[in-house]
């Protein structure tokens, strides 16, 4: 066939052993002429195809990737291809955000008797990849370093009033915690003052004296749900903001913690700050002597000078669009509830709006530039409440070795893709990955891309229902929002 005129491209095919591999065999036995670009990897079932296989191939030089399994309802393990369909559809929707043309990836179904269909599928896909040409190489892409969405004038308007004044209900919260400790809780996770007045740090309070040092305010940035799995089996409590409570709910939904063990204390949240936005107002290296908050104004005294920052400027991006300022689930809710705003019509973050406007090549350049700054500290992983297998993280595995230890943008971006893929349908949007990044890399956008596609296709938002099931851990025989991708 003419597409082979001269040059093959690198196309990787993951074929289910029972159907599509048999279909390819049938085509071969019938001596059906086919393109020879495809390199076939036989897998037991399409359900065995980890989306990371596809991502790894595309990140490392494949010009196209094809996955083929048994037709729906024909899987030899009954439901493998139903799970695969959801995962691969979401993956296809995700690829453009990192600059990969989604047309370079396809999944389809071919049975063992469909030699003719296999021929048509492989021919059609190969022709498509030849039309697209060789995949752009990361090494050839021009990096870009600009992040206009984080400039003060481009920050999104908050959808509700943000504030930073003292919460008059804090004494009542402390009393509730002391009472619970007296009644048998082993300890309660909260926040206490940190090394300077701008910082707070997580604390596991076990005595009334420690509870007296509990703080609440715009600097309580950490999501304490992150610590809960390590206390599994012990009766403890946790103080939550609205976004943190979604992390607790998702941990409960995934049975990673037990509700009988955890008492949830909540108060209404008026927003938290992005500390970098406060620090950028101060002279570099100035030591902070005092911080006073009232209304929506933060007054910082540093180096003997007072600096004023408004919550409007300093709030984290996630707080600007937050629709859950109160704990979604709590055993003890103290003080009045904050009025919950309507979801914004366009719920995209500034980073997603920016990325949406770029071409695929510009997006590759953006991530290349961002990953050049990554120092591989993996703070994003450590801060994530839903990254629960961090002691056995596949990115650290040596057998199989998913990543090298090279100081290389592809390796670093692939680490982020592993993280985002593992959080697909599970990320509650707390943004801790990005907050914890010492280099200010907008890695949260990758999780947001998965999140919005899962919302569009499955109508699911993580962290809202303890009985919820993440969509990629479930399936429907008929998927109303997933269309078959015709290749023949
Ligand atoms: Fe073929 Fe499951 S056995 S898709």
Short mmCIF file of C-alpha atoms and ligand atoms in Angstrom, two decimals:
data_model
loop_
_atom_site.label_atom_id
_atom_site.label_comp_id
_atom_site.label_asym_id
_atom_site.label_seq_id
_atom_site.Cartn_x
_atom_site.Cartn_y
_atom_site.Cartn_z
CA UNK A 1 0.00 0.00 0.00
CA UNK A 2 1.07 3.49 -0.83
CA UNK A 3 1.42 4.76 2.73
CA UNK A 4 4.48 2.60 3.00
CA UNK A 5 6.14 4.34 0.11
CA UNK A 6 9.56 4.60 1.51
CA UNK A 7 9.22 5.25 5.20
CA UNK A 8 7.61 3.49 8.10
CA UNK A 9 6.48 5.32 11.19
CA UNK A 10 6.54 3.92 14.71
CA UNK A 11 3.09 2.72 15.70
CA UNK A 12 2.60 0.64 18.80
CA UNK A 13 -0.38 -1.71 19.01
CA UNK A 14 -1.65 -3.24 22.26
CA UNK A 15 -3.80 -6.18 21.22
CA UNK A 16 -5.91 -8.38 23.42
CA UNK A 17 -4.78 -11.98 23.16
CA UNK A 18 -8.23 -13.48 22.72
CA UNK A 19 -9.78 -11.32 20.02
CA UNK A 20 -7.72 -8.66 18.29
CA UNK A 21 -4.48 -10.64 18.26
CA UNK A 22 -6.51 -13.49 16.80
CA UNK A 23 -8.01 -11.07 14.28
CA UNK A 24 -4.52 -9.96 13.23
CA UNK A 25 -3.54 -13.60 12.95
CA UNK A 26 -6.59 -14.34 10.83
CA UNK A 27 -5.68 -11.46 8.51
CA UNK A 28 -2.13 -12.75 8.27
CA UNK A 29 -3.22 -16.32 7.60
CA UNK A 30 -5.46 -15.01 4.84
CA UNK A 31 -2.42 -13.19 3.46
CA UNK A 32 -4.28 -9.87 3.63
CA UNK A 33 -1.89 -7.07 2.63
CA UNK A 34 -1.36 -4.67 5.54
CA UNK A 35 0.95 -1.80 6.45
CA UNK A 36 3.99 -2.91 8.39
CA UNK A 37 4.37 0.13 10.68
CA UNK A 38 2.57 -1.48 13.59
CA UNK A 39 4.60 -3.16 16.34
CA UNK A 40 2.24 -5.45 18.21
CA UNK A 41 2.36 -6.04 21.95
CA UNK A 42 0.08 -8.88 22.98
CA UNK A 43 -1.77 -8.34 26.27
CA UNK A 44 -4.16 -10.73 28.01
CA UNK A 45 -7.09 -8.32 27.73
CA UNK A 46 -7.68 -4.69 26.77
CA UNK A 47 -8.42 -4.18 30.47
CA UNK A 48 -4.73 -4.90 31.08
CA UNK A 49 -3.74 -1.81 29.11
CA UNK A 50 -2.72 0.74 31.66
CA UNK A 51 -3.21 4.21 30.10
CA UNK A 52 0.35 4.87 31.20
CA UNK A 53 1.52 2.32 28.59
CA UNK A 54 0.03 4.58 25.95
CA UNK A 55 1.40 7.76 27.50
CA UNK A 56 4.86 6.27 27.88
CA UNK A 57 4.93 5.19 24.25
CA UNK A 58 3.75 8.59 23.01
CA UNK A 59 6.16 10.46 25.28
CA UNK A 60 9.10 8.38 24.14
CA UNK A 61 8.88 8.58 20.39
CA UNK A 62 5.91 6.54 19.16
CA UNK A 63 4.11 8.28 16.31
CA UNK A 64 0.85 6.54 17.12
CA UNK A 65 -0.66 4.02 19.53
CA UNK A 66 -3.54 1.68 18.81
CA UNK A 67 -5.35 -0.41 21.42
CA UNK A 68 -7.69 -3.13 20.27
CA UNK A 69 -9.73 -5.62 22.26
CA UNK A 70 -12.78 -7.81 22.08
CA UNK A 71 -16.07 -6.16 21.19
CA UNK A 72 -18.10 -4.94 24.19
CA UNK A 73 -19.89 -7.92 25.82
CA UNK A 74 -17.34 -10.35 24.29
CA UNK A 75 -14.44 -9.86 26.72
CA UNK A 76 -13.11 -13.22 27.88
CA UNK A 77 -12.82 -11.82 31.37
CA UNK A 78 -16.34 -10.43 30.99
CA UNK A 79 -15.69 -6.76 31.82
CA UNK A 80 -12.06 -5.92 31.00
CA UNK A 81 -12.96 -3.98 27.87
CA UNK A 82 -15.72 -2.07 29.68
CA UNK A 83 -13.14 -0.72 32.12
CA UNK A 84 -10.69 -0.14 29.25
CA UNK A 85 -13.29 1.87 27.32
CA UNK A 86 -13.67 4.40 30.15
CA UNK A 87 -9.95 4.70 30.87
CA UNK A 88 -8.94 5.02 27.24
CA UNK A 89 -11.68 7.52 26.41
CA UNK A 90 -10.57 9.76 29.28
CA UNK A 91 -6.96 9.35 28.22
CA UNK A 92 -7.82 10.45 24.69
CA UNK A 93 -9.49 13.54 26.10
CA UNK A 94 -6.46 14.23 28.30
CA UNK A 95 -3.71 14.06 25.68
CA UNK A 96 -4.17 17.53 24.13
CA UNK A 97 -3.43 19.33 27.39
CA UNK A 98 0.20 18.18 27.20
CA UNK A 99 0.38 18.92 23.50
CA UNK A 100 -0.14 15.42 22.13
CA UNK A 101 -2.53 15.19 19.21
CA UNK A 102 -5.36 12.88 20.34
CA UNK A 103 -5.58 11.56 16.77
CA UNK A 104 -2.29 9.78 17.44
CA UNK A 105 -4.09 7.44 19.81
CA UNK A 106 -7.08 5.25 19.08
CA UNK A 107 -8.84 2.30 20.62
CA UNK A 108 -11.22 -0.08 18.93
CA UNK A 109 -12.62 -3.61 18.96
CA UNK A 110 -11.79 -6.47 16.59
CA UNK A 111 -12.79 -10.11 17.12
CA UNK A 112 -10.67 -13.14 16.23
CA UNK A 113 -12.81 -13.91 13.21
CA UNK A 114 -12.61 -10.37 11.83
CA UNK A 115 -9.45 -10.63 9.76
CA UNK A 116 -10.89 -8.29 7.16
CA UNK A 117 -11.89 -5.74 9.80
CA UNK A 118 -8.42 -5.94 11.34
CA UNK A 119 -6.90 -5.19 7.97
CA UNK A 120 -9.16 -2.17 7.56
CA UNK A 121 -8.46 -0.93 11.10
CA UNK A 122 -4.70 -1.15 10.86
CA UNK A 123 -4.70 0.34 7.37
CA UNK A 124 -6.96 3.21 8.32
CA UNK A 125 -5.01 4.03 11.50
CA UNK A 126 -1.67 3.79 9.74
CA UNK A 127 -2.88 6.12 7.00
CA UNK A 128 -4.05 8.56 9.65
CA UNK A 129 -0.64 8.56 11.34
CA UNK A 130 1.10 9.03 8.01
CA UNK A 131 -1.12 12.00 7.31
CA UNK A 132 -0.10 13.46 10.67
CA UNK A 133 3.55 12.64 10.00
CA UNK A 134 6.23 11.88 12.58
CA UNK A 135 5.32 12.99 16.11
CA UNK A 136 7.00 16.20 17.27
CA UNK A 137 10.07 15.52 19.39
CA UNK A 138 10.29 17.08 22.81
CA UNK A 139 13.93 17.90 22.11
CA UNK A 140 12.90 20.03 19.11
CA UNK A 141 10.16 22.02 20.83
CA UNK A 142 10.91 25.57 21.94
CA UNK A 143 10.30 25.88 25.68
CA UNK A 144 8.18 28.74 26.93
CA UNK A 145 8.28 29.99 30.48
CA UNK A 146 5.53 32.59 30.64
CA UNK A 147 2.57 32.11 32.97
CA UNK A 148 0.35 35.13 32.25
CA UNK A 149 -2.54 33.58 34.19
CA UNK A 150 -0.64 34.06 37.46
CA UNK A 151 -0.05 37.80 36.91
CA UNK A 152 -2.09 39.95 39.37
CA UNK A 153 -4.15 41.55 36.60
CA UNK A 154 -5.14 38.17 35.17
CA UNK A 155 -6.20 36.40 38.35
CA UNK A 156 -9.80 35.25 38.34
CA UNK A 157 -12.34 37.31 40.26
CA UNK A 158 -13.51 35.53 43.42
CA UNK A 159 -17.07 34.24 43.14
CA UNK A 160 -17.76 35.09 46.79
CA UNK A 161 -16.36 37.57 49.31
CA UNK A 162 -13.06 36.38 50.77
CA UNK A 163 -11.91 37.35 54.23
CA UNK A 164 -9.13 36.80 56.70
CA UNK A 165 -10.37 38.19 60.02
CA UNK A 166 -10.40 36.18 63.24
CA UNK A 167 -13.17 33.60 63.38
CA UNK A 168 -15.20 34.27 66.57
CA UNK A 169 -16.14 30.59 66.71
CA UNK A 170 -12.54 29.41 67.26
CA UNK A 171 -12.93 29.17 71.08
CA UNK A 172 -16.04 27.03 70.57
CA UNK A 173 -14.11 24.78 68.17
CA UNK A 174 -11.33 24.36 70.72
CA UNK A 175 -13.85 23.44 73.43
CA UNK A 176 -15.46 20.85 71.14
CA UNK A 177 -12.08 19.26 70.51
CA UNK A 178 -11.17 19.21 74.19
CA UNK A 179 -14.49 17.52 74.96
CA UNK A 180 -13.87 14.89 72.27
CA UNK A 181 -10.37 14.22 73.61
CA UNK A 182 -11.81 13.78 77.09
CA UNK A 183 -14.33 11.32 75.67
CA UNK A 184 -11.67 9.09 74.16
CA UNK A 185 -10.24 10.52 70.94
CA UNK A 186 -6.53 9.80 70.79
CA UNK A 187 -5.73 13.10 69.10
CA UNK A 188 -6.99 15.65 66.60
CA UNK A 189 -5.20 16.96 63.53
CA UNK A 190 -5.20 20.75 63.27
CA UNK A 191 -2.87 23.70 62.68
CA UNK A 192 -0.62 25.67 65.02
CA UNK A 193 1.61 28.72 64.56
CA UNK A 194 4.71 28.02 62.51
CA UNK A 195 8.25 29.35 62.42
CA UNK A 196 7.10 32.89 61.63
CA UNK A 197 3.73 34.73 61.76
CA UNK A 198 3.06 34.00 58.09
CA UNK A 199 3.28 30.25 58.42
CA UNK A 200 1.25 27.66 60.23
CA UNK A 201 2.05 23.97 60.48
CA UNK A 202 0.03 20.81 61.01
CA UNK A 203 -0.16 19.48 64.56
CA UNK A 204 -1.56 16.33 66.16
CA UNK A 205 -3.20 17.71 69.32
CA UNK A 206 -3.46 15.29 72.23
CA UNK A 207 -3.73 17.58 75.27
CA UNK A 208 -5.96 20.57 76.15
CA UNK A 209 -2.83 22.78 76.19
CA UNK A 210 -2.06 21.83 72.61
CA UNK A 211 -5.66 22.53 71.63
CA UNK A 212 -5.29 26.05 73.05
CA UNK A 213 -2.70 26.67 70.32
CA UNK A 214 -5.03 25.63 67.47
CA UNK A 215 -5.22 28.41 64.87
CA UNK A 216 -7.75 29.10 62.12
CA UNK A 217 -7.35 31.58 59.31
CA UNK A 218 -6.08 32.28 55.80
CA UNK A 219 -2.72 30.61 56.44
CA UNK A 220 -4.24 27.18 57.22
CA UNK A 221 -3.30 26.01 53.78
CA UNK A 222 -2.45 22.33 54.38
CA UNK A 223 -5.04 19.69 53.62
CA UNK A 224 -4.93 17.60 56.79
CA UNK A 225 -6.81 14.72 55.15
CA UNK A 226 -3.37 13.87 53.81
CA UNK A 227 -2.35 12.49 57.23
CA UNK A 228 -5.41 10.34 57.89
CA UNK A 229 -4.35 7.06 56.21
CA UNK A 230 -1.29 6.83 58.46
CA UNK A 231 -3.60 6.86 61.51
CA UNK A 232 -5.88 4.16 60.13
CA UNK A 233 -7.32 2.02 62.93
CA UNK A 234 -6.84 4.70 65.59
CA UNK A 235 -9.65 6.92 66.88
CA UNK A 236 -8.69 10.43 65.92
CA UNK A 237 -10.23 13.68 64.76
CA UNK A 238 -9.41 16.13 62.01
CA UNK A 239 -10.20 19.82 61.54
CA UNK A 240 -11.23 20.60 57.99
CA UNK A 241 -11.99 23.40 55.60
CA UNK A 242 -14.55 22.64 52.89
CA UNK A 243 -11.91 21.48 50.38
CA UNK A 244 -10.19 19.31 53.00
CA UNK A 245 -13.48 17.61 53.85
CA UNK A 246 -13.74 16.43 50.25
CA UNK A 247 -10.42 14.65 50.70
CA UNK A 248 -11.76 12.93 53.82
CA UNK A 249 -14.89 11.88 51.92
CA UNK A 250 -12.87 10.44 49.06
CA UNK A 251 -10.66 8.50 51.49
CA UNK A 252 -13.83 7.12 53.10
CA UNK A 253 -15.36 6.29 49.71
CA UNK A 254 -12.25 4.34 48.77
CA UNK A 255 -12.21 2.57 52.17
CA UNK A 256 -8.76 3.92 52.87
CA UNK A 257 -9.99 5.09 56.26
CA UNK A 258 -12.92 4.00 58.42
CA UNK A 259 -15.63 6.49 59.39
CA UNK A 260 -15.92 4.95 62.86
CA UNK A 261 -12.32 5.98 63.49
CA UNK A 262 -12.52 9.60 62.37
CA UNK A 263 -14.35 12.55 63.89
CA UNK A 264 -14.57 15.52 61.53
CA UNK A 265 -14.56 19.08 62.95
CA UNK A 266 -15.45 21.87 60.54
CA UNK A 267 -15.89 25.64 60.38
CA UNK A 268 -16.79 27.93 57.51
CA UNK A 269 -13.79 29.01 55.43
CA UNK A 270 -13.33 32.49 53.99
CA UNK A 271 -10.40 31.58 51.79
CA UNK A 272 -6.71 30.83 52.16
CA UNK A 273 -3.71 32.62 50.77
CA UNK A 274 -1.09 31.73 48.23
CA UNK A 275 1.94 32.56 50.36
CA UNK A 276 4.03 33.43 47.33
CA UNK A 277 1.55 36.21 46.54
CA UNK A 278 2.11 37.66 50.00
CA UNK A 279 5.87 37.21 49.89
CA UNK A 280 6.13 38.94 46.51
CA UNK A 281 4.92 42.14 48.21
CA UNK A 282 7.79 42.01 50.73
CA UNK A 283 11.48 42.78 50.16
CA UNK A 284 13.34 39.59 49.27
CA UNK A 285 14.66 37.84 52.36
CA UNK A 286 12.88 40.17 54.81
CA UNK A 287 12.08 38.48 58.10
CA UNK A 288 8.42 38.69 59.04
CA UNK A 289 7.84 40.16 62.48
CA UNK A 290 4.07 40.42 62.71
CA UNK A 291 0.88 39.66 60.77
CA UNK A 292 -2.52 41.18 61.47
CA UNK A 293 -5.67 40.18 59.62
CA UNK A 294 -8.98 42.01 59.61
CA UNK A 295 -11.81 42.12 57.10
CA UNK A 296 -10.16 41.17 53.87
CA UNK A 297 -6.83 42.86 54.56
CA UNK A 298 -3.57 41.28 55.72
CA UNK A 299 -0.99 43.62 57.28
CA UNK A 300 2.50 42.18 57.38
CA UNK A 301 5.32 43.82 59.32
CA UNK A 302 8.71 42.85 57.90
CA UNK A 303 12.04 44.58 58.42
CA UNK A 304 10.29 47.26 60.46
CA UNK A 305 7.96 48.21 57.58
CA UNK A 306 4.25 47.45 57.27
CA UNK A 307 2.94 46.00 54.01
CA UNK A 308 -0.74 45.62 53.13
CA UNK A 309 -2.09 42.79 51.02
CA UNK A 310 -5.75 42.20 50.25
CA UNK A 311 -7.29 38.74 50.11
CA UNK A 312 -8.48 39.73 46.65
CA UNK A 313 -4.81 39.70 45.56
CA UNK A 314 -3.44 37.00 47.77
CA UNK A 315 -6.07 34.24 47.72
CA UNK A 316 -5.21 30.91 46.19
CA UNK A 317 -6.77 30.34 42.78
CA UNK A 318 -8.77 27.38 44.09
CA UNK A 319 -10.38 29.62 46.75
CA UNK A 320 -11.49 32.12 44.09
CA UNK A 321 -13.80 29.55 42.54
CA UNK A 322 -14.60 27.46 45.61
CA UNK A 323 -18.24 26.42 45.93
CA UNK A 324 -17.73 24.39 49.12
CA UNK A 325 -16.59 26.84 51.80
CA UNK A 326 -18.23 24.66 54.47
CA UNK A 327 -17.30 21.10 55.29
CA UNK A 328 -19.27 18.82 52.97
CA UNK A 329 -19.27 16.21 55.75
CA UNK A 330 -18.70 16.90 59.45
CA UNK A 331 -19.54 15.43 62.84
CA UNK A 332 -19.12 18.76 64.60
CA UNK A 333 -19.70 21.99 62.69
CA UNK A 334 -18.95 25.11 64.68
CA UNK A 335 -20.22 28.62 63.98
CA UNK A 336 -22.33 29.94 61.14
CA UNK A 337 -22.16 28.45 57.66
CA UNK A 338 -20.62 30.57 54.93
CA UNK A 339 -23.05 31.28 52.09
CA UNK A 340 -22.29 28.84 49.30
CA UNK A 341 -22.01 30.52 45.89
CA UNK A 342 -23.38 29.15 42.65
CA UNK A 343 -20.76 27.35 40.55
CA UNK A 344 -19.24 29.73 38.00
CA UNK A 345 -20.54 29.37 34.46
CA UNK A 346 -17.00 28.81 33.20
CA UNK A 347 -15.34 26.70 35.88
CA UNK A 348 -11.96 26.62 34.20
CA UNK A 349 -8.97 27.76 36.20
CA UNK A 350 -6.74 30.48 34.79
CA UNK A 351 -4.15 27.87 33.81
CA UNK A 352 -6.69 25.81 31.87
CA UNK A 353 -8.05 28.88 30.10
CA UNK A 354 -4.51 29.78 29.09
CA UNK A 355 -3.65 26.26 27.92
CA UNK A 356 -6.89 25.94 25.99
CA UNK A 357 -5.88 28.92 23.87
CA UNK A 358 -2.50 27.46 22.89
CA UNK A 359 -1.73 25.23 19.93
CA UNK A 360 -0.60 21.67 20.61
CA UNK A 361 3.01 22.60 19.91
CA UNK A 362 2.80 25.61 22.21
CA UNK A 363 1.42 23.38 24.98
CA UNK A 364 4.36 21.02 24.55
CA UNK A 365 6.63 24.02 24.78
CA UNK A 366 4.84 25.21 27.90
CA UNK A 367 5.27 21.91 29.73
CA UNK A 368 8.83 21.59 28.52
CA UNK A 369 9.62 25.01 29.98
CA UNK A 370 7.84 24.18 33.23
CA UNK A 371 9.55 20.82 33.64
CA UNK A 372 12.94 22.41 33.09
CA UNK A 373 12.31 24.10 36.45
CA UNK A 374 11.24 20.90 38.24
CA UNK A 375 13.76 19.73 40.84
CA UNK A 376 12.10 16.30 41.26
CA UNK A 377 11.50 16.86 44.97
CA UNK A 378 8.11 15.12 44.62
CA UNK A 379 6.53 17.50 47.14
CA UNK A 380 3.45 17.40 44.88
CA UNK A 381 3.11 13.72 45.61
CA UNK A 382 3.77 14.08 49.34
CA UNK A 383 1.15 16.81 49.77
CA UNK A 384 -1.59 14.97 47.88
CA UNK A 385 -4.18 13.35 50.17
CA UNK A 386 -5.23 10.91 47.47
CA UNK A 387 -1.69 9.77 46.60
CA UNK A 388 -1.91 6.91 49.05
CA UNK A 389 0.62 4.39 47.74
CA UNK A 390 3.56 6.73 47.94
CA UNK A 391 5.68 4.14 49.76
CA UNK A 392 5.21 1.83 46.78
CA UNK A 393 4.89 4.46 44.08
CA UNK A 394 5.29 3.01 40.59
CA UNK A 395 7.47 5.96 39.69
CA UNK A 396 10.05 4.71 42.21
CA UNK A 397 9.85 1.10 41.04
CA UNK A 398 12.94 -0.34 39.43
CA UNK A 399 11.20 -3.44 38.12
CA UNK A 400 9.46 -2.42 35.97
CA UNK A 401 11.33 0.86 35.73
CA UNK A 402 8.81 3.46 34.65
CA UNK A 403 11.21 6.34 35.07
CA UNK A 404 14.94 6.82 34.94
CA UNK A 405 16.70 9.15 37.33
CA UNK A 406 17.87 11.35 34.48
CA UNK A 407 17.51 15.10 34.79
CA UNK A 408 15.28 15.14 31.74
CA UNK A 409 12.05 17.02 31.00
CA UNK A 410 10.34 13.95 29.52
CA UNK A 411 11.06 11.93 32.66
CA UNK A 412 9.84 14.73 34.90
CA UNK A 413 6.69 15.32 32.89
CA UNK A 414 6.00 11.60 32.83
CA UNK A 415 6.17 11.58 36.62
CA UNK A 416 3.48 14.27 36.61
CA UNK A 417 1.42 12.25 34.15
CA UNK A 418 1.65 9.18 36.39
CA UNK A 419 0.42 11.31 39.28
CA UNK A 420 -2.40 12.87 37.27
CA UNK A 421 -3.47 9.56 35.75
CA UNK A 422 -3.61 7.88 39.16
CA UNK A 423 -5.80 10.72 40.40
CA UNK A 424 -8.19 10.66 37.45
CA UNK A 425 -11.69 10.64 38.93
CA UNK A 426 -10.24 10.74 42.46
CA UNK A 427 -8.76 14.24 42.67
CA UNK A 428 -10.93 16.42 44.87
CA UNK A 429 -9.39 19.64 43.61
CA UNK A 430 -7.62 20.75 46.79
CA UNK A 431 -4.66 21.96 44.73
CA UNK A 432 -2.12 20.82 47.31
CA UNK A 433 0.18 19.45 44.60
CA UNK A 434 0.67 22.93 43.20
CA UNK A 435 0.75 24.73 46.54
CA UNK A 436 3.52 22.44 47.77
CA UNK A 437 5.64 22.87 44.63
CA UNK A 438 8.65 25.00 45.62
CA UNK A 439 9.13 25.98 41.97
CA UNK A 440 5.55 27.19 41.45
CA UNK A 441 4.89 24.81 38.56
CA UNK A 442 1.16 24.70 37.70
CA UNK A 443 0.89 20.91 37.94
CA UNK A 444 -2.69 21.18 39.23
CA UNK A 445 -3.80 21.95 35.67
CA UNK A 446 -3.08 18.34 34.69
CA UNK A 447 -5.45 17.03 37.35
CA UNK A 448 -8.01 19.68 36.41
CA UNK A 449 -7.96 18.49 32.81
CA UNK A 450 -8.81 14.95 33.93
CA UNK A 451 -11.38 16.35 36.35
CA UNK A 452 -13.29 18.39 33.79
CA UNK A 453 -13.37 15.56 31.25
CA UNK A 454 -14.65 13.14 33.89
CA UNK A 455 -17.29 15.67 34.87
CA UNK A 456 -18.33 16.13 31.23
CA UNK A 457 -18.52 12.42 30.42
CA UNK A 458 -19.64 10.88 33.71
CA UNK A 459 -21.07 13.86 35.60
CA UNK A 460 -18.92 12.87 38.56
CA UNK A 461 -17.07 15.10 41.01
CA UNK A 462 -14.78 13.41 43.54
CA UNK A 463 -15.17 14.01 47.26
CA UNK A 464 -18.89 14.71 47.43
CA UNK A 465 -20.34 11.33 48.41
CA UNK A 466 -18.95 8.65 50.73
CA UNK A 467 -20.84 6.09 48.64
CA UNK A 468 -19.52 7.45 45.35
CA UNK A 469 -17.42 5.25 43.07
CA UNK A 470 -14.71 6.89 40.95
CA UNK A 471 -15.84 6.41 37.34
CA UNK A 472 -12.63 4.74 36.24
CA UNK A 473 -13.23 2.01 38.80
CA UNK A 474 -16.66 1.26 37.35
CA UNK A 475 -18.42 0.84 34.00
CA UNK A 476 -21.76 0.69 32.26
CA UNK A 477 -22.48 -1.82 29.52
CA UNK A 478 -24.00 0.98 27.47
CA UNK A 479 -22.06 4.22 27.95
CA UNK A 480 -24.39 7.07 27.00
CA UNK A 481 -21.59 9.61 26.62
CA UNK A 482 -18.93 7.52 24.93
CA UNK A 483 -19.22 7.13 21.19
CA UNK A 484 -17.59 4.26 19.36
CA UNK A 485 -14.55 5.40 17.41
CA UNK A 486 -14.87 4.00 13.93
CA UNK A 487 -11.64 3.10 12.25
CA UNK A 488 -12.69 0.93 9.39
FE1 LIG B 1 -10.28 -9.31 24.95
FE2 LIG B 1 -10.89 -8.66 27.52
S1 LIG B 1 -10.23 -10.56 26.72
S2 LIG B 1 -10.83 -7.37 25.80
#
